[in-house]
């Protein structure tokens, strides 16, 4: 793939976006003030749709409920998708900001207000001054936080209705220098699955353990044995996390309960290792329980796959950033993250790459003190413009 974008182009684009960036900072604050949970992004979605329509986009609504697609056609050529997520989290905001959430218990604590704003700023520039040849599909997705929006859009034939030769998305990242870009080839974010293990024994009097099958003791051994999965079943060069985040059973010190429930989160990068963990964890839990005369019922729920960036599109995305903003704006050796992201489903369906953009020193994602950094709206929007112009002009 060719990259024609240059620093001169980027200066032109940033200056262009700079003319109207204040409007978009206001928009970001407005979205922040009115956060909406997964699949309930009605206000956000209608604002997005009316802005896109006003700039001349063909607008399609209703995909996955609140999803919006803005399409810009400029003759024949390639097709490109750029995706932003729109949903907020069930968190009580504690930032004290003038534009803090007006909905108690709901907050934009992951910066999706920022991602939506960045793509809208790019959308306006591309419609008014962009030089593209081909079709651009801007995908505004609901329900990223519950891992459901991307999958639902794809199952409702997103890519058949809106063909995309490649698809790109971005996430802001606290702790990475403001407006610094990060690229990871291959696995960039982890898969996330859940297991619920119900250890069933036979309850009784705490003073007569010999007349019971104690599920607390069996559960304790299962928790300990689970640590051996990462230590002894995973290649030391690979990453896997098996965390028991919840253990519940019993109510009194002198009663042995009938059952104990464990809840686990399981994360890794490699699809084959993900399948191996899905086999090993239930097998180990059942065998451990059996060794105590108890049984283990395991409900293993697959969440979402790891984000696997395609090599050619990642190298293209990196080159666009380097040529537009200079090498210093691209973080060397950006490491994969163990968080998860449902853009993974889009990258299973189409080639593409998920890009990271530094949010500067802010509170972490999903913290009640987090806020998206408005200073990255212009550079990140300019990046989308440069990427779209380069991709859709490259021969
Ligand atoms: Zn999040
Ligand atoms: Zn997020």
GROMACS .gro file of C-alpha atoms and ligand atoms in nm:
model
  397
    1UNK     CA    1   0.000   0.000   0.000
    2UNK     CA    2   0.120   0.348  -0.086
    3UNK     CA    3   0.115   0.634   0.157
    4UNK     CA    4   0.110   0.977   0.000
    5UNK     CA    5   0.025   1.174   0.314
    6UNK     CA    6   0.294   1.419   0.409
    7UNK     CA    7   0.364   1.656   0.695
    8UNK     CA    8   0.244   1.938   0.467
    9UNK     CA    9  -0.090   1.760   0.421
   10UNK     CA   10  -0.120   1.713   0.796
   11UNK     CA   11  -0.052   2.082   0.862
   12UNK     CA   12  -0.325   2.172   0.610
   13UNK     CA   13  -0.568   1.929   0.772
   14UNK     CA   14  -0.495   2.033   1.130
   15UNK     CA   15  -0.529   2.401   1.034
   16UNK     CA   16  -0.863   2.319   0.869
   17UNK     CA   17  -0.991   2.130   1.171
   18UNK     CA   18  -0.852   2.403   1.399
   19UNK     CA   19  -1.099   2.646   1.242
   20UNK     CA   20  -1.391   2.460   1.391
   21UNK     CA   21  -1.241   2.251   1.674
   22UNK     CA   22  -1.407   2.461   1.948
   23UNK     CA   23  -1.748   2.347   1.824
   24UNK     CA   24  -1.635   1.988   1.861
   25UNK     CA   25  -1.498   2.044   2.211
   26UNK     CA   26  -1.845   2.178   2.300
   27UNK     CA   27  -2.000   1.873   2.135
   28UNK     CA   28  -1.772   1.641   2.335
   29UNK     CA   29  -1.876   1.813   2.658
   30UNK     CA   30  -2.240   1.783   2.559
   31UNK     CA   31  -2.201   1.409   2.493
   32UNK     CA   32  -2.014   1.377   2.823
   33UNK     CA   33  -2.294   1.551   3.008
   34UNK     CA   34  -2.551   1.313   2.858
   35UNK     CA   35  -2.396   0.964   2.871
   36UNK     CA   36  -2.607   0.668   2.762
   37UNK     CA   37  -2.558   0.299   2.839
   38UNK     CA   38  -2.515   0.017   2.585
   39UNK     CA   39  -2.795  -0.001   2.325
   40UNK     CA   40  -2.962   0.305   2.480
   41UNK     CA   41  -2.751   0.562   2.292
   42UNK     CA   42  -3.062   0.729   2.147
   43UNK     CA   43  -2.977   1.093   2.206
   44UNK     CA   44  -2.614   1.040   2.100
   45UNK     CA   45  -2.716   0.846   1.792
   46UNK     CA   46  -2.967   1.108   1.677
   47UNK     CA   47  -2.711   1.389   1.723
   48UNK     CA   48  -2.458   1.190   1.519
   49UNK     CA   49  -2.715   1.119   1.245
   50UNK     CA   50  -2.830   1.480   1.214
   51UNK     CA   51  -2.475   1.621   1.205
   52UNK     CA   52  -2.372   1.371   0.934
   53UNK     CA   53  -2.683   1.447   0.729
   54UNK     CA   54  -2.612   1.821   0.758
   55UNK     CA   55  -2.265   1.770   0.605
   56UNK     CA   56  -2.408   1.575   0.313
   57UNK     CA   57  -2.353   1.214   0.423
   58UNK     CA   58  -2.598   0.940   0.329
   59UNK     CA   59  -2.713   0.837   0.675
   60UNK     CA   60  -2.838   0.491   0.775
   61UNK     CA   61  -2.981   0.439   1.120
   62UNK     CA   62  -3.125   0.144   1.310
   63UNK     CA   63  -2.840  -0.103   1.262
   64UNK     CA   64  -2.801  -0.280   1.599
   65UNK     CA   65  -3.072  -0.044   1.728
   66UNK     CA   66  -2.882   0.279   1.783
   67UNK     CA   67  -2.597   0.231   1.532
   68UNK     CA   68  -2.541   0.498   1.265
   69UNK     CA   69  -2.351   0.474   0.936
   70UNK     CA   70  -2.251   0.785   0.745
   71UNK     CA   71  -2.151   0.718   0.386
   72UNK     CA   72  -1.960   0.954   0.159
   73UNK     CA   73  -1.935   0.847  -0.207
   74UNK     CA   74  -1.682   1.006  -0.436
   75UNK     CA   75  -1.696   0.797  -0.753
   76UNK     CA   76  -1.541   0.457  -0.807
   77UNK     CA   77  -1.256   0.328  -0.600
   78UNK     CA   78  -1.185   0.143  -0.280
   79UNK     CA   79  -1.412   0.128   0.022
   80UNK     CA   80  -1.303   0.215   0.375
   81UNK     CA   81  -1.466   0.182   0.718
   82UNK     CA   82  -1.373   0.386   1.025
   83UNK     CA   83  -1.548   0.301   1.349
   84UNK     CA   84  -1.618   0.495   1.671
   85UNK     CA   85  -1.799   0.365   1.980
   86UNK     CA   86  -2.073   0.570   2.148
   87UNK     CA   87  -2.172   0.404   2.479
   88UNK     CA   88  -2.101   0.500   2.841
   89UNK     CA   89  -2.054   0.294   3.159
   90UNK     CA   90  -2.260   0.227   3.474
   91UNK     CA   91  -2.026   0.437   3.693
   92UNK     CA   92  -2.106   0.731   3.923
   93UNK     CA   93  -1.892   1.021   3.800
   94UNK     CA   94  -1.671   1.194   4.058
   95UNK     CA   95  -1.476   1.437   3.838
   96UNK     CA   96  -1.657   1.751   3.958
   97UNK     CA   97  -1.629   1.888   3.601
   98UNK     CA   98  -1.865   2.162   3.484
   99UNK     CA   99  -1.983   1.922   3.213
  100UNK     CA  100  -2.004   1.615   3.441
  101UNK     CA  101  -2.278   1.357   3.378
  102UNK     CA  102  -2.631   1.467   3.459
  103UNK     CA  103  -2.737   1.101   3.481
  104UNK     CA  104  -2.649   0.953   3.821
  105UNK     CA  105  -2.472   0.619   3.786
  106UNK     CA  106  -2.391   0.666   3.416
  107UNK     CA  107  -2.062   0.809   3.293
  108UNK     CA  108  -1.839   0.840   2.987
  109UNK     CA  109  -1.545   0.685   3.173
  110UNK     CA  110  -1.381   0.526   2.868
  111UNK     CA  111  -1.367   0.829   2.638
  112UNK     CA  112  -1.625   0.706   2.384
  113UNK     CA  113  -1.761   1.064   2.391
  114UNK     CA  114  -1.416   1.162   2.261
  115UNK     CA  115  -1.397   0.884   2.000
  116UNK     CA  116  -1.738   0.984   1.861
  117UNK     CA  117  -1.636   1.352   1.853
  118UNK     CA  118  -1.304   1.277   1.680
  119UNK     CA  119  -1.477   1.085   1.402
  120UNK     CA  120  -1.740   1.358   1.361
  121UNK     CA  121  -1.471   1.628   1.331
  122UNK     CA  122  -1.298   1.415   1.065
  123UNK     CA  123  -1.636   1.359   0.896
  124UNK     CA  124  -1.699   1.731   0.863
  125UNK     CA  125  -1.353   1.803   0.723
  126UNK     CA  126  -1.374   1.513   0.476
  127UNK     CA  127  -1.714   1.624   0.350
  128UNK     CA  128  -1.617   1.990   0.313
  129UNK     CA  129  -1.254   1.976   0.205
  130UNK     CA  130  -1.144   1.614   0.179
  131UNK     CA  131  -0.985   1.470  -0.133
  132UNK     CA  132  -1.101   1.112  -0.152
  133UNK     CA  133  -1.187   0.879  -0.438
  134UNK     CA  134  -1.407   0.586  -0.346
  135UNK     CA  135  -1.652   0.521  -0.063
  136UNK     CA  136  -1.605   0.607   0.300
  137UNK     CA  137  -1.829   0.445   0.563
  138UNK     CA  138  -1.816   0.601   0.908
  139UNK     CA  139  -1.948   0.347   1.158
  140UNK     CA  140  -2.088   0.475   1.489
  141UNK     CA  141  -2.131   0.166   1.704
  142UNK     CA  142  -2.339   0.108   2.016
  143UNK     CA  143  -2.266  -0.116   2.313
  144UNK     CA  144  -1.889  -0.167   2.303
  145UNK     CA  145  -1.866  -0.191   2.682
  146UNK     CA  146  -2.080  -0.504   2.698
  147UNK     CA  147  -1.905  -0.656   2.398
  148UNK     CA  148  -2.225  -0.676   2.197
  149UNK     CA  149  -2.248  -0.382   1.955
  150UNK     CA  150  -1.991  -0.477   1.692
  151UNK     CA  151  -2.115  -0.837   1.681
  152UNK     CA  152  -2.475  -0.726   1.640
  153UNK     CA  153  -2.392  -0.481   1.361
  154UNK     CA  154  -2.200  -0.753   1.176
  155UNK     CA  155  -2.483  -1.004   1.223
  156UNK     CA  156  -2.717  -0.741   1.076
  157UNK     CA  157  -2.497  -0.749   0.764
  158UNK     CA  158  -2.294  -0.433   0.828
  159UNK     CA  159  -2.020  -0.523   0.583
  160UNK     CA  160  -2.255  -0.656   0.314
  161UNK     CA  161  -2.464  -0.341   0.322
  162UNK     CA  162  -2.165  -0.107   0.362
  163UNK     CA  163  -1.868  -0.277   0.194
  164UNK     CA  164  -1.531  -0.199   0.353
  165UNK     CA  165  -1.203  -0.321   0.200
  166UNK     CA  166  -1.049  -0.238   0.538
  167UNK     CA  167  -1.171  -0.111   0.873
  168UNK     CA  168  -0.993   0.098   1.136
  169UNK     CA  169  -1.076   0.213   1.489
  170UNK     CA  170  -0.898   0.393   1.772
  171UNK     CA  171  -0.892   0.416   2.150
  172UNK     CA  172  -0.745   0.687   2.370
  173UNK     CA  173  -0.491   0.559   2.624
  174UNK     CA  174  -0.422   0.723   2.962
  175UNK     CA  175  -0.056   0.728   3.064
  176UNK     CA  176   0.063   0.755   2.702
  177UNK     CA  177   0.184   1.102   2.601
  178UNK     CA  178  -0.091   1.328   2.465
  179UNK     CA  179  -0.158   1.271   2.093
  180UNK     CA  180   0.120   1.012   2.067
  181UNK     CA  181   0.015   0.721   1.841
  182UNK     CA  182   0.067   0.352   1.919
  183UNK     CA  183   0.051   0.059   1.674
  184UNK     CA  184   0.068  -0.312   1.744
  185UNK     CA  185   0.096  -0.572   1.471
  186UNK     CA  186  -0.087  -0.898   1.550
  187UNK     CA  187  -0.250  -0.944   1.891
  188UNK     CA  188  -0.306  -0.598   2.041
  189UNK     CA  189  -0.569  -0.663   2.309
  190UNK     CA  190  -0.673  -0.977   2.494
  191UNK     CA  191  -0.968  -1.209   2.452
  192UNK     CA  192  -1.200  -1.214   2.752
  193UNK     CA  193  -1.407  -1.510   2.868
  194UNK     CA  194  -1.586  -1.593   3.192
  195UNK     CA  195  -1.630  -1.915   3.382
  196UNK     CA  196  -1.874  -1.977   3.665
  197UNK     CA  197  -1.790  -2.288   3.866
  198UNK     CA  198  -2.050  -2.423   4.107
  199UNK     CA  199  -1.894  -2.669   4.346
  200UNK     CA  200  -2.166  -2.893   4.489
  201UNK     CA  201  -2.112  -3.102   4.802
  202UNK     CA  202  -2.340  -3.202   5.088
  203UNK     CA  203  -2.393  -2.951   5.365
  204UNK     CA  204  -2.426  -3.021   5.734
  205UNK     CA  205  -2.320  -2.925   6.087
  206UNK     CA  206  -1.979  -2.762   6.112
  207UNK     CA  207  -1.904  -2.989   6.409
  208UNK     CA  208  -1.963  -3.306   6.203
  209UNK     CA  209  -1.757  -3.265   5.887
  210UNK     CA  210  -1.735  -3.645   5.842
  211UNK     CA  211  -2.108  -3.649   5.763
  212UNK     CA  212  -2.071  -3.387   5.488
  213UNK     CA  213  -1.899  -3.330   5.156
  214UNK     CA  214  -1.740  -2.991   5.212
  215UNK     CA  215  -1.761  -2.769   4.898
  216UNK     CA  216  -1.561  -2.490   5.070
  217UNK     CA  217  -1.254  -2.712   5.100
  218UNK     CA  218  -1.296  -2.839   4.743
  219UNK     CA  219  -1.340  -2.480   4.613
  220UNK     CA  220  -1.026  -2.368   4.796
  221UNK     CA  221  -0.828  -2.645   4.625
  222UNK     CA  222  -0.978  -2.552   4.288
  223UNK     CA  223  -0.867  -2.188   4.333
  224UNK     CA  224  -0.515  -2.304   4.413
  225UNK     CA  225  -0.503  -2.563   4.135
  226UNK     CA  226  -0.625  -2.310   3.877
  227UNK     CA  227  -0.297  -2.123   3.924
  228UNK     CA  228  -0.119  -2.422   3.774
  229UNK     CA  229  -0.299  -2.369   3.441
  230UNK     CA  230  -0.098  -2.055   3.367
  231UNK     CA  231   0.214  -2.191   3.538
  232UNK     CA  232   0.212  -2.534   3.371
  233UNK     CA  233  -0.016  -2.541   3.065
  234UNK     CA  234   0.076  -2.209   2.904
  235UNK     CA  235   0.397  -2.166   2.704
  236UNK     CA  236   0.606  -1.923   2.915
  237UNK     CA  237   0.644  -1.700   2.607
  238UNK     CA  238   0.267  -1.651   2.585
  239UNK     CA  239   0.035  -1.443   2.801
  240UNK     CA  240  -0.265  -1.577   2.990
  241UNK     CA  241  -0.457  -1.450   3.292
  242UNK     CA  242  -0.682  -1.670   3.505
  243UNK     CA  243  -0.834  -1.461   3.784
  244UNK     CA  244  -1.086  -1.586   4.040
  245UNK     CA  245  -1.261  -1.259   4.113
  246UNK     CA  246  -1.550  -1.388   4.320
  247UNK     CA  247  -1.604  -1.671   4.568
  248UNK     CA  248  -1.932  -1.718   4.750
  249UNK     CA  249  -2.065  -1.991   4.974
  250UNK     CA  250  -2.199  -2.040   5.323
  251UNK     CA  251  -2.336  -1.792   5.573
  252UNK     CA  252  -2.234  -1.912   5.920
  253UNK     CA  253  -1.912  -2.026   6.082
  254UNK     CA  254  -2.063  -2.350   6.210
  255UNK     CA  255  -2.249  -2.464   5.897
  256UNK     CA  256  -2.096  -2.644   5.601
  257UNK     CA  257  -2.287  -2.520   5.295
  258UNK     CA  258  -2.421  -2.731   5.011
  259UNK     CA  259  -2.239  -2.536   4.741
  260UNK     CA  260  -1.984  -2.268   4.664
  261UNK     CA  261  -1.970  -2.053   4.352
  262UNK     CA  262  -1.651  -1.922   4.188
  263UNK     CA  263  -1.642  -1.661   3.910
  264UNK     CA  264  -1.340  -1.633   3.684
  265UNK     CA  265  -1.213  -1.403   3.413
  266UNK     CA  266  -0.984  -1.562   3.155
  267UNK     CA  267  -0.774  -1.359   2.912
  268UNK     CA  268  -0.515  -1.432   2.649
  269UNK     CA  269  -0.394  -1.319   2.305
  270UNK     CA  270  -0.374  -1.642   2.103
  271UNK     CA  271  -0.693  -1.809   1.972
  272UNK     CA  272  -0.543  -2.161   2.012
  273UNK     CA  273  -0.446  -2.088   2.372
  274UNK     CA  274  -0.793  -1.947   2.434
  275UNK     CA  275  -0.939  -2.284   2.323
  276UNK     CA  276  -0.689  -2.474   2.540
  277UNK     CA  277  -0.789  -2.270   2.849
  278UNK     CA  278  -1.153  -2.342   2.769
  279UNK     CA  279  -1.071  -2.714   2.786
  280UNK     CA  280  -0.828  -2.716   3.080
  281UNK     CA  281  -1.018  -2.498   3.330
  282UNK     CA  282  -1.341  -2.706   3.340
  283UNK     CA  283  -1.145  -3.036   3.333
  284UNK     CA  284  -0.928  -2.928   3.625
  285UNK     CA  285  -1.224  -2.796   3.828
  286UNK     CA  286  -1.423  -3.118   3.779
  287UNK     CA  287  -1.131  -3.344   3.866
  288UNK     CA  288  -1.042  -3.146   4.176
  289UNK     CA  289  -1.402  -3.147   4.297
  290UNK     CA  290  -1.429  -3.520   4.234
  291UNK     CA  291  -1.118  -3.588   4.443
  292UNK     CA  292  -1.315  -3.452   4.741
  293UNK     CA  293  -1.635  -3.641   4.655
  294UNK     CA  294  -1.796  -3.319   4.532
  295UNK     CA  295  -1.895  -3.219   4.180
  296UNK     CA  296  -1.823  -2.905   3.978
  297UNK     CA  297  -2.073  -2.761   3.729
  298UNK     CA  298  -1.888  -2.531   3.494
  299UNK     CA  299  -2.056  -2.267   3.278
  300UNK     CA  300  -1.797  -2.127   3.040
  301UNK     CA  301  -1.911  -1.814   2.860
  302UNK     CA  302  -1.710  -1.694   2.564
  303UNK     CA  303  -1.688  -1.315   2.568
  304UNK     CA  304  -1.493  -1.166   2.284
  305UNK     CA  305  -1.183  -1.267   2.090
  306UNK     CA  306  -0.849  -1.090   2.104
  307UNK     CA  307  -0.798  -0.785   1.886
  308UNK     CA  308  -0.569  -0.911   1.610
  309UNK     CA  309  -0.435  -0.633   1.391
  310UNK     CA  310  -0.363  -0.729   1.032
  311UNK     CA  311   0.003  -0.672   0.935
  312UNK     CA  312  -0.039  -0.479   0.606
  313UNK     CA  313  -0.311  -0.246   0.742
  314UNK     CA  314  -0.114  -0.189   1.066
  315UNK     CA  315   0.198  -0.097   0.875
  316UNK     CA  316  -0.014   0.135   0.657
  317UNK     CA  317  -0.172   0.297   0.965
  318UNK     CA  318   0.172   0.347   1.121
  319UNK     CA  319   0.313   0.502   0.801
  320UNK     CA  320   0.023   0.747   0.781
  321UNK     CA  321   0.101   0.867   1.137
  322UNK     CA  322   0.476   0.887   1.073
  323UNK     CA  323   0.442   1.077   0.747
  324UNK     CA  324   0.173   1.310   0.884
  325UNK     CA  325   0.313   1.390   1.225
  326UNK     CA  326   0.677   1.275   1.212
  327UNK     CA  327   0.842   0.971   1.367
  328UNK     CA  328   0.849   1.131   1.712
  329UNK     CA  329   0.467   1.121   1.723
  330UNK     CA  330   0.467   0.741   1.705
  331UNK     CA  331   0.545   0.550   2.022
  332UNK     CA  332   0.830   0.304   1.966
  333UNK     CA  333   0.754  -0.050   2.072
  334UNK     CA  334   0.394   0.005   2.186
  335UNK     CA  335   0.306  -0.309   2.385
  336UNK     CA  336  -0.019  -0.509   2.359
  337UNK     CA  337  -0.278  -0.436   2.629
  338UNK     CA  338  -0.454  -0.699   2.845
  339UNK     CA  339  -0.780  -0.504   2.828
  340UNK     CA  340  -1.037  -0.613   2.569
  341UNK     CA  341  -1.230  -0.448   2.291
  342UNK     CA  342  -1.516  -0.568   2.073
  343UNK     CA  343  -1.355  -0.418   1.761
  344UNK     CA  344  -1.203  -0.769   1.762
  345UNK     CA  345  -1.519  -0.892   1.582
  346UNK     CA  346  -1.474  -0.634   1.305
  347UNK     CA  347  -1.112  -0.745   1.258
  348UNK     CA  348  -1.231  -1.106   1.229
  349UNK     CA  349  -1.464  -0.996   0.949
  350UNK     CA  350  -1.240  -0.750   0.761
  351UNK     CA  351  -0.870  -0.661   0.745
  352UNK     CA  352  -0.776  -0.357   0.947
  353UNK     CA  353  -0.606  -0.223   1.255
  354UNK     CA  354  -0.690  -0.079   1.596
  355UNK     CA  355  -0.488   0.231   1.678
  356UNK     CA  356  -0.399   0.374   2.020
  357UNK     CA  357  -0.377   0.749   2.089
  358UNK     CA  358  -0.220   0.888   2.407
  359UNK     CA  359  -0.463   1.065   2.643
  360UNK     CA  360  -0.174   1.211   2.848
  361UNK     CA  361  -0.154   1.175   3.226
  362UNK     CA  362  -0.518   1.118   3.316
  363UNK     CA  363  -0.706   0.893   3.554
  364UNK     CA  364  -0.728   0.538   3.413
  365UNK     CA  365  -1.009   0.415   3.188
  366UNK     CA  366  -1.323   0.309   3.379
  367UNK     CA  367  -1.226   0.527   3.678
  368UNK     CA  368  -1.494   0.763   3.821
  369UNK     CA  369  -1.225   1.034   3.794
  370UNK     CA  370  -1.138   0.975   3.426
  371UNK     CA  371  -1.189   1.240   3.158
  372UNK     CA  372  -1.110   1.235   2.789
  373UNK     CA  373  -0.842   1.489   2.688
  374UNK     CA  374  -0.988   1.748   2.446
  375UNK     CA  375  -0.639   1.833   2.320
  376UNK     CA  376  -0.634   1.510   2.118
  377UNK     CA  377  -0.953   1.581   1.921
  378UNK     CA  378  -0.777   1.786   1.647
  379UNK     CA  379  -0.470   1.562   1.596
  380UNK     CA  380  -0.673   1.239   1.609
  381UNK     CA  381  -0.936   1.379   1.369
  382UNK     CA  382  -0.653   1.495   1.139
  383UNK     CA  383  -0.514   1.142   1.158
  384UNK     CA  384  -0.846   0.993   1.040
  385UNK     CA  385  -0.859   1.245   0.756
  386UNK     CA  386  -0.501   1.164   0.648
  387UNK     CA  387  -0.573   0.791   0.672
  388UNK     CA  388  -0.894   0.817   0.468
  389UNK     CA  389  -0.738   1.043   0.203
  390UNK     CA  390  -0.435   0.817   0.173
  391UNK     CA  391  -0.627   0.492   0.167
  392UNK     CA  392  -0.889   0.612  -0.078
  393UNK     CA  393  -0.639   0.772  -0.313
  394UNK     CA  394  -0.375   0.503  -0.309
  395UNK     CA  395  -0.358   0.319  -0.639
  396LIG    ZN1  396  -1.427   0.074   2.829
  397LIG    ZN1  397  -1.345   0.202   2.554
   0.00000   0.00000   0.00000
